[in-house]
XYZ file of C-alpha atoms in Angstrom:
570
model
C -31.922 -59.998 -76.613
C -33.829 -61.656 -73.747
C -33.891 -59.297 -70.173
C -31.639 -61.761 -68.587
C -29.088 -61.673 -71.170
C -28.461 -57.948 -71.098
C -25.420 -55.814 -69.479
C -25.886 -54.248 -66.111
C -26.545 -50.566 -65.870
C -23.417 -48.153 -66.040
C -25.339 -45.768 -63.466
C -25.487 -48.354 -61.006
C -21.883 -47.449 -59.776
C -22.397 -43.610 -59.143
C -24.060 -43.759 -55.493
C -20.474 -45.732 -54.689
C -18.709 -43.302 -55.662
C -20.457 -40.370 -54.681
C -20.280 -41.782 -51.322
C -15.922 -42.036 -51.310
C -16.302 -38.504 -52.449
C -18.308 -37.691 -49.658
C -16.325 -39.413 -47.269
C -12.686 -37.485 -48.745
C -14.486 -33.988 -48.102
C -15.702 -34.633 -44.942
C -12.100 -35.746 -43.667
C -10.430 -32.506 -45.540
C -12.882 -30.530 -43.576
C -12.118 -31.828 -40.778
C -8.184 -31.661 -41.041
C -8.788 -28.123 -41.770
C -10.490 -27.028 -38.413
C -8.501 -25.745 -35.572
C -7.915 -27.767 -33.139
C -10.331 -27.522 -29.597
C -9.248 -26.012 -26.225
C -9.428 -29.381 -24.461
C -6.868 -30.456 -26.740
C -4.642 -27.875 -26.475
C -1.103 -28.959 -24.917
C -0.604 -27.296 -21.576
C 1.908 -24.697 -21.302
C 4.356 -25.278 -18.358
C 6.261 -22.436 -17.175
C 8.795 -21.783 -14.085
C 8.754 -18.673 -12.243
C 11.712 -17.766 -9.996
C 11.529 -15.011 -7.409
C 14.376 -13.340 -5.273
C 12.065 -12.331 -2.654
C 10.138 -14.345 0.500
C 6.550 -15.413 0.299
C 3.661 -13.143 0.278
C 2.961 -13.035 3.763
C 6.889 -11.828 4.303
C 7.470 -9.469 1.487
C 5.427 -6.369 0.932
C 7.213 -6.339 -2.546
C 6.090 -9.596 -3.226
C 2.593 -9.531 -2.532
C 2.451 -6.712 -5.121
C 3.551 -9.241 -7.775
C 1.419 -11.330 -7.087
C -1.869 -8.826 -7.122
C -0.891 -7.504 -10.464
C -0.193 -11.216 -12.071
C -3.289 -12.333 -10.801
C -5.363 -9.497 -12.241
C -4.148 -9.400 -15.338
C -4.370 -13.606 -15.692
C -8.052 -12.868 -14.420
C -8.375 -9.822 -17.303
C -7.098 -11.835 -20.468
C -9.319 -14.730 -21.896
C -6.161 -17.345 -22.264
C -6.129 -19.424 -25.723
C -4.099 -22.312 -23.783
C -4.054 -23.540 -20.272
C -1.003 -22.699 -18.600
C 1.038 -24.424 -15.653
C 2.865 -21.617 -13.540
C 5.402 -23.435 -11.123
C 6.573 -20.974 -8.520
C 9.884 -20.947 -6.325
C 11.447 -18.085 -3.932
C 14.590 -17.754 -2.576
C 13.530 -15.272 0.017
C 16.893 -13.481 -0.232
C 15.858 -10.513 2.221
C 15.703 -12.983 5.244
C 18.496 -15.234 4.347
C 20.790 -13.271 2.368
C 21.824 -13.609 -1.085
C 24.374 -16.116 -1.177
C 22.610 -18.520 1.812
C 19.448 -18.087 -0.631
C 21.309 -19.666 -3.700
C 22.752 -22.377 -1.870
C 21.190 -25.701 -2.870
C 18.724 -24.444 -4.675
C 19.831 -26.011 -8.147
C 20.058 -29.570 -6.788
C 16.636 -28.781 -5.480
C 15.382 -27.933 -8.792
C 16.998 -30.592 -10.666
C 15.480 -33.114 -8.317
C 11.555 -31.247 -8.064
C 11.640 -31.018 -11.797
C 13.300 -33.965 -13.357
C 10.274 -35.427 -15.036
C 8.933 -31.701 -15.931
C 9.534 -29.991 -19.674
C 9.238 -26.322 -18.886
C 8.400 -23.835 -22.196
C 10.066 -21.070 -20.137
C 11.925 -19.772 -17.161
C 10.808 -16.492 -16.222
C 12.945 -14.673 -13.137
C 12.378 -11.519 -11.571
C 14.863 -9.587 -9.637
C 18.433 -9.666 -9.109
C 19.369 -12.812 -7.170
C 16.883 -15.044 -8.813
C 18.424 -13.532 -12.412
C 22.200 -14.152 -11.241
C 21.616 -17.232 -10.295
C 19.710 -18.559 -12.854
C 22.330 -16.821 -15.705
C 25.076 -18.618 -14.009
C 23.879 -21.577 -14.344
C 23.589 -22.244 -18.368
C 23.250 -26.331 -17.746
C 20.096 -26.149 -15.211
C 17.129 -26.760 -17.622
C 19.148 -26.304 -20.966
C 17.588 -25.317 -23.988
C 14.234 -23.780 -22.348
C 13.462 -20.279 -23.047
C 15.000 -17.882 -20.259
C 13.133 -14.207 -19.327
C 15.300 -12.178 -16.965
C 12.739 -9.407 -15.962
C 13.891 -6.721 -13.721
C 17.377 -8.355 -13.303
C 18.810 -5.262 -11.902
C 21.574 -5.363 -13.926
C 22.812 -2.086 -15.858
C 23.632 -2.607 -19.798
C 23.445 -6.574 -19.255
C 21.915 -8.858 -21.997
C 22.320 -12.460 -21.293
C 23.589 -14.846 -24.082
C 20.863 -17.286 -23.067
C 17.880 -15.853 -22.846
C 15.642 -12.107 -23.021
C 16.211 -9.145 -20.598
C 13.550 -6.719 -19.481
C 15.679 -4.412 -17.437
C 13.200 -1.448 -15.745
C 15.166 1.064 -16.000
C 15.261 3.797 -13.051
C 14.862 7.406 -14.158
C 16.275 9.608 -11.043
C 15.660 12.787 -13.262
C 11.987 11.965 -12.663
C 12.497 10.671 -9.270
C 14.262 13.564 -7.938
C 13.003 16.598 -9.914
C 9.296 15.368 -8.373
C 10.503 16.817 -5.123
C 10.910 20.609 -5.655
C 7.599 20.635 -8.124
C 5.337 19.218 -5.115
C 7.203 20.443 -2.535
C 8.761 24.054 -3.131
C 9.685 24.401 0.390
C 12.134 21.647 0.557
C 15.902 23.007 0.509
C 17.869 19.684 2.129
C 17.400 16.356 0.723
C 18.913 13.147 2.731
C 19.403 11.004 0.605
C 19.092 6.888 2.402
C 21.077 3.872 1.080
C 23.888 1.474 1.959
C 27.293 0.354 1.002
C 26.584 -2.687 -0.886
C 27.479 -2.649 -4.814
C 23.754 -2.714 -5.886
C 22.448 0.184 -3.968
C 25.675 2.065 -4.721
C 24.710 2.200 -8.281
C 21.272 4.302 -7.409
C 23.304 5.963 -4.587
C 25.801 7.351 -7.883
C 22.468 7.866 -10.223
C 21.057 10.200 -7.689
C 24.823 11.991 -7.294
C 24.391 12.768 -10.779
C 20.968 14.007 -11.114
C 21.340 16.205 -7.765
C 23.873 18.608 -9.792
C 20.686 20.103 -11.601
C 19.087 20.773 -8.541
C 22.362 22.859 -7.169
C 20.475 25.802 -6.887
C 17.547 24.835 -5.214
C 18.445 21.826 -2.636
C 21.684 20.422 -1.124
C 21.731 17.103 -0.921
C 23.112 14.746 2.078
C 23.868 10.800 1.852
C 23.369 8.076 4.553
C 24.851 5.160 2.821
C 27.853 4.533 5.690
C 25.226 4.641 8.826
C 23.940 2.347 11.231
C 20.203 2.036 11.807
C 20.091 3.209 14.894
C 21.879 6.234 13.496
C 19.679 6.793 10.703
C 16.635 6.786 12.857
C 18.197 9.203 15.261
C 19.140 11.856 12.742
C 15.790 11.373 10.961
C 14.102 12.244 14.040
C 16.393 15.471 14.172
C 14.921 16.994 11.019
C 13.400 20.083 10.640
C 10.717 21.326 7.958
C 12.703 22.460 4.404
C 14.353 19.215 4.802
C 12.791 15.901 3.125
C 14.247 11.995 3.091
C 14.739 10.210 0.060
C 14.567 6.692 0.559
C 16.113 3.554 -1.637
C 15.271 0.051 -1.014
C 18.412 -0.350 1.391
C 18.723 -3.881 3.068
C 21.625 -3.344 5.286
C 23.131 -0.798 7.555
C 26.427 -0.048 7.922
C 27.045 -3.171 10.815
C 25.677 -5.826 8.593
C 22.181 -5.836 9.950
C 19.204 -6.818 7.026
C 15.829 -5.374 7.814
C 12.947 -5.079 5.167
C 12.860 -1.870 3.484
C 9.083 -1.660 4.382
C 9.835 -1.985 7.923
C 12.583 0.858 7.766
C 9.964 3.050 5.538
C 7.503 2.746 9.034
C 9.709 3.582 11.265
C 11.343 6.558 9.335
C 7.524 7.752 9.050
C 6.732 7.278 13.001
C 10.181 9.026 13.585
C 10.596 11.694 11.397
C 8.335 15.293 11.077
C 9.770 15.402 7.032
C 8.199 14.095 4.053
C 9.653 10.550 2.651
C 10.007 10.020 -0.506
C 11.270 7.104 -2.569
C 11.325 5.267 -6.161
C 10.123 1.300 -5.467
C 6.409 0.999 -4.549
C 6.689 -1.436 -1.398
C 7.647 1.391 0.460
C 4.358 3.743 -0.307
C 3.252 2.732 3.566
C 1.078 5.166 5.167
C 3.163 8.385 6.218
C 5.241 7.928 2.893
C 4.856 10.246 0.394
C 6.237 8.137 -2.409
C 6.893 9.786 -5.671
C 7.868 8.270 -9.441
C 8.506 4.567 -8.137
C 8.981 1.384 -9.840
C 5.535 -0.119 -9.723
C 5.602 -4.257 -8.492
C 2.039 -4.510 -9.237
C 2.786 -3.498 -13.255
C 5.745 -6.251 -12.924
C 3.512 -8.782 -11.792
C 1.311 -7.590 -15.046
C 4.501 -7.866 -17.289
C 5.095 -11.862 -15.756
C 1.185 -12.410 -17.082
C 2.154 -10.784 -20.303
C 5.225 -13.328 -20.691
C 3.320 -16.353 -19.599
C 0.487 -15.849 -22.184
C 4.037 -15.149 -24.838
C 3.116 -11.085 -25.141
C 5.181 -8.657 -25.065
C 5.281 -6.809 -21.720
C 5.159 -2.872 -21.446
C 8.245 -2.728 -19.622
C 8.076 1.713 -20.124
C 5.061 1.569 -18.432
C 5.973 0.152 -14.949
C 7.668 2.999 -13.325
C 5.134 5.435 -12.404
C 3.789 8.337 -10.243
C 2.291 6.854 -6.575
C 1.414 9.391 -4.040
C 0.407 8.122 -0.434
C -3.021 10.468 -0.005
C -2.440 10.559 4.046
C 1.169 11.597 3.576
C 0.267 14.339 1.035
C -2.445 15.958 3.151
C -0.104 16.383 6.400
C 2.738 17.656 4.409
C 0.570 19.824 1.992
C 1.670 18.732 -0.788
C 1.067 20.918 -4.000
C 1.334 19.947 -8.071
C 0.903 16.828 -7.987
C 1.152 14.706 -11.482
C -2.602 14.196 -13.132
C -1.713 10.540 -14.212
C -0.299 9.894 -10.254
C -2.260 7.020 -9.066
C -3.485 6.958 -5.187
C -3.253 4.645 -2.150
C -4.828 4.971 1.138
C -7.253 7.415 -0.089
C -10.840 6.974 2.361
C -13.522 6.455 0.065
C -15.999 9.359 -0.900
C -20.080 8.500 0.450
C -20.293 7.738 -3.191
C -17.769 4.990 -3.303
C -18.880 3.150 -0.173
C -22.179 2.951 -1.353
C -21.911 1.911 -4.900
C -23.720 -1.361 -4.803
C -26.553 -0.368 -2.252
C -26.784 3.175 -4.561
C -26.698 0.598 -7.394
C -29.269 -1.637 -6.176
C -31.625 1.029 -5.846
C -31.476 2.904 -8.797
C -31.958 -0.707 -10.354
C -35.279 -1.006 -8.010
C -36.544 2.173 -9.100
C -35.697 1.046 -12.937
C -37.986 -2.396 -12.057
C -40.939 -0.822 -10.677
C -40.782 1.583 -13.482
C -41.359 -0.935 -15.960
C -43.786 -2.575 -13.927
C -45.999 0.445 -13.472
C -45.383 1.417 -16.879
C -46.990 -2.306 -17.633
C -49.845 -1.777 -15.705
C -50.687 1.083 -17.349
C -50.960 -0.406 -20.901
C -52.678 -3.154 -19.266
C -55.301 -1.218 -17.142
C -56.007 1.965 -19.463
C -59.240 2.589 -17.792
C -57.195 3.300 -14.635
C -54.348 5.251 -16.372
C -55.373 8.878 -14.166
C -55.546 6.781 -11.063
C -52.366 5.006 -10.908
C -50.355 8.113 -12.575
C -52.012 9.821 -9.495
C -50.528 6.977 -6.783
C -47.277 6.548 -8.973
C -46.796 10.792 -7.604
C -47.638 10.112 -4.587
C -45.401 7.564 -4.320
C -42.523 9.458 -5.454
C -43.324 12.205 -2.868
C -43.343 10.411 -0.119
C -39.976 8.352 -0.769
C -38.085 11.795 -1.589
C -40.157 12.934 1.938
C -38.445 9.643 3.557
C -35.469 9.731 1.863
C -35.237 13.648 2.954
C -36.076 12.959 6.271
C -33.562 9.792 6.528
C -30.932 11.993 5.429
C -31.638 14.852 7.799
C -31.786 11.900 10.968
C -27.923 10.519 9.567
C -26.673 14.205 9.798
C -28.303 14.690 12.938
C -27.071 11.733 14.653
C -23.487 12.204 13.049
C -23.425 15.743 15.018
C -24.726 14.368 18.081
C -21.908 11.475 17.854
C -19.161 14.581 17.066
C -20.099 16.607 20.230
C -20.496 13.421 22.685
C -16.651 12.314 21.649
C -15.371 15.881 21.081
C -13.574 17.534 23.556
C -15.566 21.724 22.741
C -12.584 23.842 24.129
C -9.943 22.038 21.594
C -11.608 20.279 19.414
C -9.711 17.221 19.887
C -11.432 13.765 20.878
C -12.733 13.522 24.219
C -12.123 11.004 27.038
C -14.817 8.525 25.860
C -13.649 8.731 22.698
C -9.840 7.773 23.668
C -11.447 5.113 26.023
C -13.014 3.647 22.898
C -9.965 3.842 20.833
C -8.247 2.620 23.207
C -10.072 -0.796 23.220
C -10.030 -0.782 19.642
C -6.314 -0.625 18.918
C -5.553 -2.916 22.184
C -7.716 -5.639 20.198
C -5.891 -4.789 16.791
C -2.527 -4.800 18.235
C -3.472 -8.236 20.149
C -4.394 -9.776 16.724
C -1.679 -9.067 14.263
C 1.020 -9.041 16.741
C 1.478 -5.244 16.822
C 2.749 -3.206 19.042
C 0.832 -0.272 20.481
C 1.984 2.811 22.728
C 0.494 5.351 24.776
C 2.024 9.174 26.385
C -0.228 10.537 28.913
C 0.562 14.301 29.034
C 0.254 16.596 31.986
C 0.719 20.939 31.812
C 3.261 21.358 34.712
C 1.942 24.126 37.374
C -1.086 24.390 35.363
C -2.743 25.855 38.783
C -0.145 28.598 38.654
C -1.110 29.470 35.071
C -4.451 29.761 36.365
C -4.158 31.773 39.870
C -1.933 34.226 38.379
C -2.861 34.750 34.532
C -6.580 34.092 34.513
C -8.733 31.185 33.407
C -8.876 32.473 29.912
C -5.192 32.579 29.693
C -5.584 28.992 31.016
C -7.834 27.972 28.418
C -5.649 29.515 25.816
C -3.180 27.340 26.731
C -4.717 24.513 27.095
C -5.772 24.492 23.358
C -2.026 25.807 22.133
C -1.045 22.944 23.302
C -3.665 20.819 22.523
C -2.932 22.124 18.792
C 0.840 21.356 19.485
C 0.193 17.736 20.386
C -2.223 17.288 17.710
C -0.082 18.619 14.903
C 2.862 17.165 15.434
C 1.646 13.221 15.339
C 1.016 10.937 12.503
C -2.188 10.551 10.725
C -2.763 6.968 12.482
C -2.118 8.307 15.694
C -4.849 10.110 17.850
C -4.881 12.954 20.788
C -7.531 14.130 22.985
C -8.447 16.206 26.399
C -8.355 13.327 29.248
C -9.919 16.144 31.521
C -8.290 19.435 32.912
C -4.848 19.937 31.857
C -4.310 16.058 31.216
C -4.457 14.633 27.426
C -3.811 11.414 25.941
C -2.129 10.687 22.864
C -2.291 7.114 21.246
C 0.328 5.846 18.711
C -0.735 2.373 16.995
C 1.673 0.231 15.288
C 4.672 2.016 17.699
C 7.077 0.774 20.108
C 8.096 2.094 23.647
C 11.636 3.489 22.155
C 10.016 5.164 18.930
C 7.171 6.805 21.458
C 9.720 7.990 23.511
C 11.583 9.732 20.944
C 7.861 11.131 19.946
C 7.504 12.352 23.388
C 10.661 14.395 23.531
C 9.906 15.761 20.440
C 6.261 17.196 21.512
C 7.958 18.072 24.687
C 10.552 20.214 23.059
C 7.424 21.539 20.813
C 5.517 22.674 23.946
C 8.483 24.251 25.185
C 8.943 26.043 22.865
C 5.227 27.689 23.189
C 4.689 31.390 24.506
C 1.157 31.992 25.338
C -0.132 35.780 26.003
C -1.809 36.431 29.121
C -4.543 38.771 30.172
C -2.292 41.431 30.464
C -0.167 40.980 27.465
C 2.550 38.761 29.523
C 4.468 35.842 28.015
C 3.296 32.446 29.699
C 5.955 29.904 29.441
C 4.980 26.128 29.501
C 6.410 22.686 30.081
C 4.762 19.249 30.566
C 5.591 16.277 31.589
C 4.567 12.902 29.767
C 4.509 9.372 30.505
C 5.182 6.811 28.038
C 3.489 3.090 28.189
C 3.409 0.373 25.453
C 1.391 -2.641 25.449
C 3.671 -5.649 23.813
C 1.874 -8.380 21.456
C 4.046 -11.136 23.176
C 3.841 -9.644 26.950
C 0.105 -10.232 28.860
C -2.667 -8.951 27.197
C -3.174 -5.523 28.382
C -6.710 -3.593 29.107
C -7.530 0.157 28.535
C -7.194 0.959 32.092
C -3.908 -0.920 33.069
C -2.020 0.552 30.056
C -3.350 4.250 30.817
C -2.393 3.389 34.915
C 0.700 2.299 33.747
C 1.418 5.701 31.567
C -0.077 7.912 34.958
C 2.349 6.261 36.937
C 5.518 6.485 34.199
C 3.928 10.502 34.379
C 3.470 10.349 38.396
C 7.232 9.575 37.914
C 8.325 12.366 35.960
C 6.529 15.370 38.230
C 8.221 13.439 40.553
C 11.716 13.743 39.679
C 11.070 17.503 38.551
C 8.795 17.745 36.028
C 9.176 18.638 31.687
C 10.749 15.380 31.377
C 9.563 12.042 30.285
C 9.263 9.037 31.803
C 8.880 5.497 29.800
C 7.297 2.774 32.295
């Protein structure tokens, strides 16, 4: 048979169909494969709070640091939308809070499909429960709902609850001493339920404390008995809102004036309250709720056990000498050790020292003819930096010393008057800036001269540092005392009003009182003083270091005036 007349190849139909097969594979594959992050749907999710913003709510602001660093800790699989609303319930009250707020969120939302409603807190639960049509059929998280034995039939409760065996018995094991516990609250239903879980726990501690409960009092009340405690008597404090007239305040606000008041150690469960001068003790921790809200938004189960917790105040625990406390307690306000504050430059150079290790070590293999002469510099070189860094250390102590006597006062040991000059400009520019207000008690020894002419000058020295030492010891941490010259001294109170100074005054006057100093001769030296009380007002003018301390010698002026061991507010 010619060419022409025979029948095309069979093979000429594989590369055709090697190629659909190709194609078939490819498009399995393909299927198979996850899909990519950018296509990922994004995951919308509402967040309701009971509390204020930030900026207003101590509480809050915890939240928010522990959501954000745990967000910041977790590499997310899927990009999330977190819509936030408040209903600032402390300010407003509960009810006022609530109102509108659904037709609000109906109308905000309308063209929104949440994958979950996440609330936290009481009001922000309550509402949200009651309310079955508002966003029907999305996922509902009640966390911290403050409810006891509740499970809503729409949704998931993580209820933290509060373990007042631990919250109580923390007392007596870091502070032995303590035979009277007060126990703070108010009337409302909520805070009656803690109120009743602390009755109940306080009949183990029978034997060693009697317990006392403020739930019926006024504020002013409160802070006048608080100021009337003695030591072997500590405050417990719940998160109480209201007083017995109907007034709100912030519990972080009552927490720092119970700590400028009182001379007891404060103690309490909820972790807005750990303000400097509070102890704190096992306390339900907002920052680890802020952590369990990250947990829900990236769908994982929070740690709900883990959120209560042992918080200590380090300021509070030094001036009450506290003992025992829990390993696993975490710290706040603790100053940083020399250590700590130099990390990074301590950092950087031991990372310079690494680099020019390698880069002598460099030269070396490079330059072997040189090897004894640059191991001979590289020794030298070592010498003289520990030389410099010996000598650099030795200059820093030096000039610390020379910076402790020129502010020191040598007889008491307390700051001098340039130091309380400096302060004094400090704290006026503080209290100018965040709207603070500050106070001042200038303190003279009545008939000092007497003392003197009759008892010697070294019983006059004597007591001038007894009660030096009595001023000293019985202020807060923040608040600062020193020698103004003679028998005058200065104490400054930051973050203090005129009427909570005042009540400090009295107390240090009783304290000085009380004082018996031995003279020469083995007599008994009774003293008095007399103080004068000035406060410098964020709203009023702005005041300087020398008006506000001529404003507390006149307020004292006044009270030798009218008889002396008295005090005088101006």
């Amino acid at each position: 048979m010619p060419p022409r007349d025979r029948p095309p190849a069979p093979q000429a139909a594989v590369p055709h169909q090697l190629w659909h097969r190709l194609l078939l594979c490819c498009a399995l594959l393909i299927l198979a494969l996850p899909a990519p992050s950018w296509a990922a749907r994004e995951r919308k999710v509402l967040v309701l709070y009971s509390l204020g913003a930030d900026s207003a709510s101590a509480w809050q602001r915890l939240i928010h640091k522990g959501l954000s660093a745990e967000l910041a800790d977790k590499n997310l699989t899927s990009v999330l939308g977190v819509f936030e609303e408040r209903f600032d319930a402390v300010r407003v009250g509960d009810e006022q809070a609530q109102a509108g707020m659904e037709q609000y969120l109906r109308t905000k939302y309308a063209h929104i499909q949440f994958d979950a409603i996440i609330t936290e807190n009481y009001v922000a639960a309550r509402f949200l429960s009651e309310r079955p049509d508002l966003f029907r059929g999305v996922p509902r998280h009640y966390l911290n709902h403050g409810r006891l034995n509740w499970q809503p039939p729409d949704g998931t409760a993580y209820q933290v609850q509060a373990d007042f065996g631990r919250t109580i018995g923390i007392i007596p094991q870091v502070a032995p001493d303590v035979r009277h516990v007060v126990v703070i609250g108010d009337s409302t239903e909520r805070m009656q339920e803690s109120v009743n879980g602390v009755r109940q726990v306080a009949g183990d501690y029978a034997r060693q404390m009697s317990f006392e409960y403020w739930d019926q009092l006024s504020y002013a009340e409160i802070f006048r008995q608080a100021a009337l405690l003695r030591p072997g008597s500590a405050i417990f404090l719940l998160p109480t809102y209201h007083d017995s007239t109907g007034a709100r305040r912030r519990p972080v606000d009552i927490a720092r004036q119970l700590a400028a008041t009182t001379q007891v150690p404060i103690f309490t469960n909820w972790e807005a309250i750990v303000v400097p001068g509070v102890v704190g003790g096992y306390v339900v921790s907002a920052e680890r709720i802020g952590r369990a809200i990250a947990k829900i938004l990236m769908q994982q189960p929070p740690d709900i056990a883990g959120i209560p917790g042992y918080l200590f105040d380090y300021g509070a625990v030094q001036r009450f000498h506290l003992q025992n406390i829990p390993p696993t307690a975490q710290w706040v306000n603790r100053p940083q050790s020399m250590f700590e504050q130099y990390l990074w430059q301590i950092l950087a150079g031991a990372t310079l020292i690494v680099l020019e290790g390698i880069l002598i070590s460099a030269l070396i293999v490079a330059l072997r003819s040189r090897r004894q002469t640059l191991c001979a510099l590289h020794d030298e070189r070592n010498q003289l930096e520990a030389r410099v860094l010996q000598r650099t250390l030795e200059l820093m102590v030096a000039n610390t010393k020379l910076e402790q006597l020129a502010t020191t006062d040598p007889l008491t040991g307390i700051g001098n008057r340039r130091r309380m000059t400096e302060q004094i400009n400090k704290e006026l520019e503080r209290s100018r800036r965040f709207k603070h207000p500050l106070s001042l008690l200038m303190v003279d020894i009545d008939h000092f001269k007497n003392v003197n002419d009759i008892y010697g000058h070294e019983a006059g020295d004597r007591a001038i540092v007894a009660v030096a030492r009595a001023l000293a010891g019985g202020m807060r941490n923040i608040d600062m005392a020193s020698r103004f010259g003679g028998e005058e001294f200065v104490l400054l109170m930051p973050e203090t009003d005129v009427d909570v100074a005042s009540g400090a005054a009295e107390r240090l006057r009783c304290d000085v009182a009380a004082l018996r100093i031995e003279g020469d001769n083995g007599e008994q030296i009774a003293l008095t003083v007399s103080i004068g009380v000035a406060a410098s007002l964020p709203e009023g003018p702005p005041d300087s270091a020398s008006s506000l301390i001529s404003r507390a010698d006149k307020a004292l002026y006044q009270a030798k005036h009218e008889g002396r061991d008295r005090v005088v507010s101006a």
